XYZ file of C-alpha atoms in Angstrom:
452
model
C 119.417 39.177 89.904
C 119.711 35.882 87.638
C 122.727 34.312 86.119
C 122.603 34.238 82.407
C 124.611 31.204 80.449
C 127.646 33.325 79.561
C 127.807 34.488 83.541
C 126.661 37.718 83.774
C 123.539 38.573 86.032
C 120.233 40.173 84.476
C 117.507 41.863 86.934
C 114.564 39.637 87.404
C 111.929 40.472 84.944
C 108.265 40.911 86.556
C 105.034 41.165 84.624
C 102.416 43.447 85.716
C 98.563 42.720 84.536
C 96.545 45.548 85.263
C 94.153 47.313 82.993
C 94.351 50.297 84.871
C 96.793 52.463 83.242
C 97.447 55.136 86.230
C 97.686 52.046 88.731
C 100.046 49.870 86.318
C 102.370 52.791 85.490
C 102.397 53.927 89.499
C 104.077 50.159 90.035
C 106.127 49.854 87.283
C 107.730 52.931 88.533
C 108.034 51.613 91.623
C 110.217 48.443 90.421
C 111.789 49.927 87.899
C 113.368 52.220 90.870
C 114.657 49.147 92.540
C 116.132 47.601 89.204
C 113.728 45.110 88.173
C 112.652 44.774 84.565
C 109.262 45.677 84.283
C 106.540 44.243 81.511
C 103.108 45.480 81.577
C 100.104 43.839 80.400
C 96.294 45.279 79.568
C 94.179 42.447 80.419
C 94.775 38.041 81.309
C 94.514 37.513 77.695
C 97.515 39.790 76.768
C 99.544 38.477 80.050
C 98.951 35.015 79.155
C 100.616 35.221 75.844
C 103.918 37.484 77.607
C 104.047 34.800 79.987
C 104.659 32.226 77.536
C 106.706 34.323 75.407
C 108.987 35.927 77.860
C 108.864 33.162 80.976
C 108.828 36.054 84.260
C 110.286 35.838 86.766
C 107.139 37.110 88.724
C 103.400 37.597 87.632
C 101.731 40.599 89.523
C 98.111 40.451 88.707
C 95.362 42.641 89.713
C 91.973 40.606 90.499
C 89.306 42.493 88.877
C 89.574 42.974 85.369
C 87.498 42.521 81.960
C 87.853 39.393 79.917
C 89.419 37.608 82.454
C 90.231 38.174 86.236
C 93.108 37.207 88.114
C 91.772 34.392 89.373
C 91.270 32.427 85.798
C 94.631 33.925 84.955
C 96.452 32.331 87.748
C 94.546 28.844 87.105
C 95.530 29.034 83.239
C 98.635 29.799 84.451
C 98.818 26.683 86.534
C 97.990 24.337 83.350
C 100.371 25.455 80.921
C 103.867 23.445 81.183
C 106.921 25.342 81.290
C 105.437 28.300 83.198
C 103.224 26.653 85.428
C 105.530 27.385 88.543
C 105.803 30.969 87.435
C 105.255 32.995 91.450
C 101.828 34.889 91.111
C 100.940 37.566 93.422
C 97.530 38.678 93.209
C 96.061 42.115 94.214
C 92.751 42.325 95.967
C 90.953 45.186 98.295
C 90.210 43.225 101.149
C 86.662 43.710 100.362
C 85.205 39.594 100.637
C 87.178 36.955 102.748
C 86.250 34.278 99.736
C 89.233 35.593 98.148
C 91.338 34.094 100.058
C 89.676 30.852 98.914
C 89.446 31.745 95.068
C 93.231 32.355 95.777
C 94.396 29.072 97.104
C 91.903 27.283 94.942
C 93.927 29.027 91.588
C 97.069 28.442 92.882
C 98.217 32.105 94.092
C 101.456 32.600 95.491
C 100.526 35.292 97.855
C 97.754 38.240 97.579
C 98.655 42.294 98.907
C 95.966 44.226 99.946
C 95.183 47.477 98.108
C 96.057 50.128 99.075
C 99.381 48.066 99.845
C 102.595 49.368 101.480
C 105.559 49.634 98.724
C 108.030 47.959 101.140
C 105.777 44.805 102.431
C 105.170 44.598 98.578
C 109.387 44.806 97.533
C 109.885 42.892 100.770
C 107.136 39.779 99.555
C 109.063 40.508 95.900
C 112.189 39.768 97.073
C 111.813 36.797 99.318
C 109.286 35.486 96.383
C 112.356 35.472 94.033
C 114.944 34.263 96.572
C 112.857 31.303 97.139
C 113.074 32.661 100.917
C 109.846 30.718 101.617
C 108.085 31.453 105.062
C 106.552 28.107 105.237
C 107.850 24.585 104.469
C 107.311 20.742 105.099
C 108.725 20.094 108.611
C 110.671 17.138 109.649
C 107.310 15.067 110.523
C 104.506 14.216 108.861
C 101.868 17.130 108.705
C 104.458 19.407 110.408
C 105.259 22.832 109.100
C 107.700 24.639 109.648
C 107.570 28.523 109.711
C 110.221 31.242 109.873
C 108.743 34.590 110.393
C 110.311 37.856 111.163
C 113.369 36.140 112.589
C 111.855 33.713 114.695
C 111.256 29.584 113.638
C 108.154 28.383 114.495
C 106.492 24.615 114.144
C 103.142 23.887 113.745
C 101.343 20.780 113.380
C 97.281 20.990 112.197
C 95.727 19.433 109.185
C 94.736 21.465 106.068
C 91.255 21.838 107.369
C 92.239 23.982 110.631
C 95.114 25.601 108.621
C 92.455 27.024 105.748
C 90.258 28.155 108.828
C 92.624 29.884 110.618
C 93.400 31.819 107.260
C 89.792 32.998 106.744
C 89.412 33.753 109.645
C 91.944 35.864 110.124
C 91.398 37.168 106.329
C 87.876 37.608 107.796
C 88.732 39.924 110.287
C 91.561 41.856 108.484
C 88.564 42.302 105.481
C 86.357 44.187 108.362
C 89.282 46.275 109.774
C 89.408 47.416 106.284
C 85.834 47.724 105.913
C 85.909 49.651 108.857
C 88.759 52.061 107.681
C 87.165 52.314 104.482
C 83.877 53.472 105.984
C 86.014 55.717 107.811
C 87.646 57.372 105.010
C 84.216 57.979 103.179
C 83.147 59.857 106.347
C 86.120 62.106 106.462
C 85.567 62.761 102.898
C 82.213 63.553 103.046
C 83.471 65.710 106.615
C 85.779 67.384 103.490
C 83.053 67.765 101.215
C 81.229 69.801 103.606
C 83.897 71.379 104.621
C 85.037 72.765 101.284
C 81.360 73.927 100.427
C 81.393 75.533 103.967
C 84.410 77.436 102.986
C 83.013 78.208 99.674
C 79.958 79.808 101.161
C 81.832 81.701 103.577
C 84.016 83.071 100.912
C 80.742 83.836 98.488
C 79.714 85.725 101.327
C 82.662 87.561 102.318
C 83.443 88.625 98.884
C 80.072 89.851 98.968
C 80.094 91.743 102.174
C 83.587 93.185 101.047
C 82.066 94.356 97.515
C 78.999 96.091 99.809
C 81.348 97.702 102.387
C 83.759 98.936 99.272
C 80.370 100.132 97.234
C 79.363 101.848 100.771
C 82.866 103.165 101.385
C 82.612 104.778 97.865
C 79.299 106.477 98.376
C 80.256 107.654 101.337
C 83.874 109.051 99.910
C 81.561 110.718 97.021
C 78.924 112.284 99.589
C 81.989 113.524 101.732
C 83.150 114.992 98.409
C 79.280 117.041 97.644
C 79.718 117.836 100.963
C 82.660 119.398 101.188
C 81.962 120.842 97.307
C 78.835 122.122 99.143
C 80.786 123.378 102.383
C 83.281 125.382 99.772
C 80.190 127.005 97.854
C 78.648 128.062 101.085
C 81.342 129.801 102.600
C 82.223 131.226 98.882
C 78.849 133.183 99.377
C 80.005 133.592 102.889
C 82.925 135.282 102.054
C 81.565 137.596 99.002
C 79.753 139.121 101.377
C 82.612 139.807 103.582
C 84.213 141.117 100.882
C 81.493 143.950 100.470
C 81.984 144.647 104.110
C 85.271 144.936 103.814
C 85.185 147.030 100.734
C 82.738 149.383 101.997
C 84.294 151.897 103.792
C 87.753 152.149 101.879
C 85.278 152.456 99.038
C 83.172 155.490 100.461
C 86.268 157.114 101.792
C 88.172 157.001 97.901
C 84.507 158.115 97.018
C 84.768 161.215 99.325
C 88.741 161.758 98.450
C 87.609 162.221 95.060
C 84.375 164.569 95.092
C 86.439 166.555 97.852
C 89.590 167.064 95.224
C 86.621 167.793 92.888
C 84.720 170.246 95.401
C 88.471 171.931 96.204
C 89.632 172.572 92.838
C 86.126 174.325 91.887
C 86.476 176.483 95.441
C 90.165 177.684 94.759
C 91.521 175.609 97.234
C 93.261 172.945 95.309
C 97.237 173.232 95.433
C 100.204 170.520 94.481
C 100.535 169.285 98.518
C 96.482 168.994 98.654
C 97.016 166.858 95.439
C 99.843 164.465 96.565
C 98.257 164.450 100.373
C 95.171 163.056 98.563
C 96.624 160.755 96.296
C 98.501 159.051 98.996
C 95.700 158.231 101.166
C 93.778 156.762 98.141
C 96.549 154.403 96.821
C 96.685 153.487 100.380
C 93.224 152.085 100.139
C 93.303 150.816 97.004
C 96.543 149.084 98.358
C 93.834 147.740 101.192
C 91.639 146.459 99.180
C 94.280 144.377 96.682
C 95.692 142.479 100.064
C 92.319 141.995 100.792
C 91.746 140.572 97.587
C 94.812 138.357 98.166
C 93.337 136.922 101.301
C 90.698 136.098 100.221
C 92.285 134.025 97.050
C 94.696 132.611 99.740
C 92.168 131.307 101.320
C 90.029 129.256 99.065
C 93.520 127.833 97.311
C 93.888 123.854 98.410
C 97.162 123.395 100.462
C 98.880 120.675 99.156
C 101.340 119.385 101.554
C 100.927 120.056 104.931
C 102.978 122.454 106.730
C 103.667 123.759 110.440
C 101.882 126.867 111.172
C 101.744 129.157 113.873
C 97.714 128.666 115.404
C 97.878 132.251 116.780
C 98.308 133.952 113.375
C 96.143 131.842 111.630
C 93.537 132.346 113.861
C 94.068 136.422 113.470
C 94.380 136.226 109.995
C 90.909 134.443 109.874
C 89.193 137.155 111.835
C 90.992 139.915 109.686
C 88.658 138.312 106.696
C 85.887 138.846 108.773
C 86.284 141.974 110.559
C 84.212 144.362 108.226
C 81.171 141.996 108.691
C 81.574 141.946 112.606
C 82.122 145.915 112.867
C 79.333 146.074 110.916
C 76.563 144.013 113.050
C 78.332 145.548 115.933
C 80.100 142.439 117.376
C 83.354 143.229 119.489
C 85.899 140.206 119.305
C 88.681 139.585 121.595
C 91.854 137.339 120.676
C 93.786 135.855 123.605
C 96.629 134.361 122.248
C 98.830 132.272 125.081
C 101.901 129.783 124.548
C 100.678 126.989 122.219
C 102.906 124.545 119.531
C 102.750 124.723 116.232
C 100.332 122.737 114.035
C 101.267 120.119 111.526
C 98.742 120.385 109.112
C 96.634 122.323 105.840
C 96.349 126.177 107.090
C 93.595 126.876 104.966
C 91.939 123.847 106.095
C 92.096 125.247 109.973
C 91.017 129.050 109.054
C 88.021 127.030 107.303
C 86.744 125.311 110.241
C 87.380 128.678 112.668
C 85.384 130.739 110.064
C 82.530 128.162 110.212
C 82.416 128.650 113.650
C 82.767 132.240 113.905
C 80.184 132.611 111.067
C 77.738 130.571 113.155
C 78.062 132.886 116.268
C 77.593 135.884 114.081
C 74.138 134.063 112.683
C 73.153 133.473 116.428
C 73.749 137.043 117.299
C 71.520 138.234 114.509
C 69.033 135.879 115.671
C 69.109 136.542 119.207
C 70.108 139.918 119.103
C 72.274 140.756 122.575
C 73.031 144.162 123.800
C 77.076 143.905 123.702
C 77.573 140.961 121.402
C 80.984 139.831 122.049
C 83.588 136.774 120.983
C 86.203 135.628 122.523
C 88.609 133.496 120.920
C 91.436 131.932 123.390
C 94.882 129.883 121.812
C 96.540 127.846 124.286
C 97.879 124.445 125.353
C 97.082 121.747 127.265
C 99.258 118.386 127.978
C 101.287 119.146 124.686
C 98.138 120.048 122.397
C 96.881 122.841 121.237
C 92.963 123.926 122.673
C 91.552 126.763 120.527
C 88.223 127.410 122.596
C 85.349 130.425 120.492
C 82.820 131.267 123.075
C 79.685 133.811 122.859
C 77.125 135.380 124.570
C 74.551 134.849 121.878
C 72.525 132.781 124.720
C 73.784 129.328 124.069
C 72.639 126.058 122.138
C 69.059 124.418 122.392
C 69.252 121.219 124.778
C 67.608 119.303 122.181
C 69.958 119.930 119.581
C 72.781 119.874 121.030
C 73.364 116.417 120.390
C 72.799 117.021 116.580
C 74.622 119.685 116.221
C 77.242 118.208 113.894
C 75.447 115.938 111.746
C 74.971 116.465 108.050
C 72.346 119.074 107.051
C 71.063 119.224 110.460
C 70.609 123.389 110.570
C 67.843 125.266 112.797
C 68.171 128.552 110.515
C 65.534 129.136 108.488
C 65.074 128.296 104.737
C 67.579 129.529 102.531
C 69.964 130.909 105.564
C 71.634 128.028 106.269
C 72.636 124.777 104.793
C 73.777 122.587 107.407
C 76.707 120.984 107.045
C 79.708 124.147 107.837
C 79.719 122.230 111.339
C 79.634 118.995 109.887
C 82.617 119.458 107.361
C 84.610 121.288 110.149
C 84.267 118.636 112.303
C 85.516 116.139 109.507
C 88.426 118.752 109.190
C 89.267 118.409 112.509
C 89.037 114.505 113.529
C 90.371 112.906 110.057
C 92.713 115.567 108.449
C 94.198 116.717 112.188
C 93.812 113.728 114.406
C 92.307 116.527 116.944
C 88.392 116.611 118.295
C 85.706 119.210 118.180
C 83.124 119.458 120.567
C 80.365 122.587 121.626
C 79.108 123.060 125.426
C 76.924 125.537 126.715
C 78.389 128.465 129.272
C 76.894 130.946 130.835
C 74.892 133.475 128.792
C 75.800 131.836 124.911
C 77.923 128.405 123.350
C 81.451 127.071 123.591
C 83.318 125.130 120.607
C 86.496 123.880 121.956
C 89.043 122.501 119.052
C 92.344 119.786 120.301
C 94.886 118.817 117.790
């Protein structure tokens, strides 16, 4: 602060000369915040004619600037009466220890480094304009005296050793920096690398993670063929059931009729022959509608899944298929012991068991066994339920056992069998059930054990 004629105290007005906008507006911001009044000037040319207009308190100047630098400024300055004791601080990076010289030679007050620390630069501001001066003329001739950071110190050397202690400190303060600046190129060429490392890395993990979704995709869309596939199969599967199942409620309505036919020509036909006759072929038309039913049941999605009872799912799944297995001759046996309920799709279960069964029906026609027989055995083992369908259709090939349950893998001939009913109910089991299917070979046919 300065005293003004009619007493009141104005803040010290400082000139900045800097023809860097970004730099000159980063430090008038940083005096304006400690109350100075700030002036800003372009270039030495502009700065000259503000110094003269509005006398300063304190010049800041940078050093390297068009027109004039701060080193012509400062000597100007110097040679102009009435502002030629105006405190000039110049700003330099360090970069040449000649500065030093140039500086003392124009008659600087003091230089800061760049990049400079705000509070040596407000601390050098503030003793500047106190007159606070760190060195003065001692009591003797070529004495001076020195006050620095609290402590007085007196030194007595001519101008000569003075200047050369200055460079050469300068000096080595200029390669510290040089140093630090060589440092800071190779960190920022360290971040350069750095940054196109990371931007490779990304680049290639976005790509890997577009591949693996594109591969995810395919294989979501082949699983859905598949399964489309696995559907249309046992569809033909289960038309052909249907015929076996319709077959002989179909010959005996056939027979019911020609006989009420045969009776009424003979004489024999009578009200309780009629009724007796009609009952047993509602019956079977009654039959064949459930069976009907079932089979819709069965190919309808489930949509939520539900707790069912493996025992009865496992008979009803059988029932579907019991004309076919009377027909080749195949005796089944259900062994149905303590097991929890399932937490799953129903339909989704009976599907795998009837790809099973279906296969063991294909191996007996194959291998042809005297007394074909199933057994099909429900029970429980450390909490989870271990549905086992073994044969004596004399077992699984070695070599293919390993095989077994990969996509389109079949050893049926063409046109009999399209490889992938174990594949899909395999799928079933391990993704929709959190369970495991596996086959063995036993003694005289094959083993498919199921765990959910």
């Amino acid at each position: 602060m300065q005293t003004s004629n009619n007493g009141q105290t104005t803040p010290h007005l400082i000139l900045i000369v800097d023809d860097s906008p970004t730099q000159a507006k980063l430090l008038e911001q940083l005096l304006s915040s400690e109350g100075y009044r700030v002036a800003i000037a372009r270039n030495g040319s502009d700065a000259l004619k503000q110094i003269e207009e509005l006398h300063p308190d304190l010049v800041i100047s940078d050093i390297l600037m068009p027109e004039m630098d701060g080193f012509e400024l400062c000597r100007r300055v110097r040679g102009i009466e009435g502002v030629k004791d105006t405190p000039i601080v110049l700003l330099t990076h360090l970069n040449d220890p000649s500065d030093v010289l140039h500086s003392l030679e124009a008659g600087a007050n003091y230089f800061v480094s760049k990049p400079y620390s705000n509070k040596l630069l407000l601390n050098r501001i503030r003793a500047i304009l106190q007159g606070d001066r760190a060195c003065r003329v001692g009591d003797k001739e070529g004495e001076v005296a020195i006050s620095y950071h609290g402590k007085n110190y007196r030194v007595q050397a001519d101008s000569a050793h003075t200047i050369e202690l200055l460079l050469a400190t300068y000096e080595l303060a200029a390669e510290k920096n040089q140093e630090l600046l060589g440092a800071k190129a190779s960190l920022s060429n360290l971040n350069r690398e750095l940054e196109q490392r990371v931007k490779e890395r990304t680049a290639a993990l976005t790509q890997e993670t577009a591949e693996r979704l594109q591969a995810m995709e395919e294989l979501r869309k082949k699983d859905e063929v598949l399964m489309q596939q696995s559907r249309q199969a046992a569809m033909g599967e289960m038309i052909g059931n249907i015929a076996h199942q319709w077959r002989q409620p179909l010959n005996a309505v056939g027979l019911l009729v020609q006989d009420l036919t045969l009776s009424y020509e003979y004489g024999n036909f009578s009200k309780e022959y009629l009724d007796s006759s009609t009952n047993k072929i509602m019956q079977m038309v009654r039959h064949m509608s459930q069976t009907i039913d079932d089979f819709r049941n069965f190919f309808t999605p489930d949509k939520e899944k539900t707790s069912f009872d493996p025992c009865v799912v496992v008979e009803k799944t059988l029932s579907l298929i019991e004309g076919s297995l009377n027909d080749k001759r195949i005796r089944f046996e259900v062994v149905c012991g303590k097991a929890p309920h399932i937490t799953g799709h129903p339909n989704e279960f009976s599907q795998v068991l009837l790809n099973i069964l279906s296969n063991a029906m294909d191996a007996f026609g194959e291998k042809k066994p005297t007394q074909a027989k199933l057994l099909v055995q429900i029970g429980s083992e450390d909490g989870r339920v271990v549905v086992t369908i073994a044969d004596n259709a004399g077992g699984i090939p070695e070599h293919v056992m390993g095989r077994i349950f990969e996509p389109y893998f079949t050893t049926k001939e063409q046109g009999k069998g399209t490889g992938i009913g174990l594949y899909m109910a395999k799928n079933i089991v391990e993704k929709s059930m959190n369970g495991s299917l596996t086959a063995r070979n036993i003694d005289g046919g094959a083993e498919f054990r199921i765990e959910v």
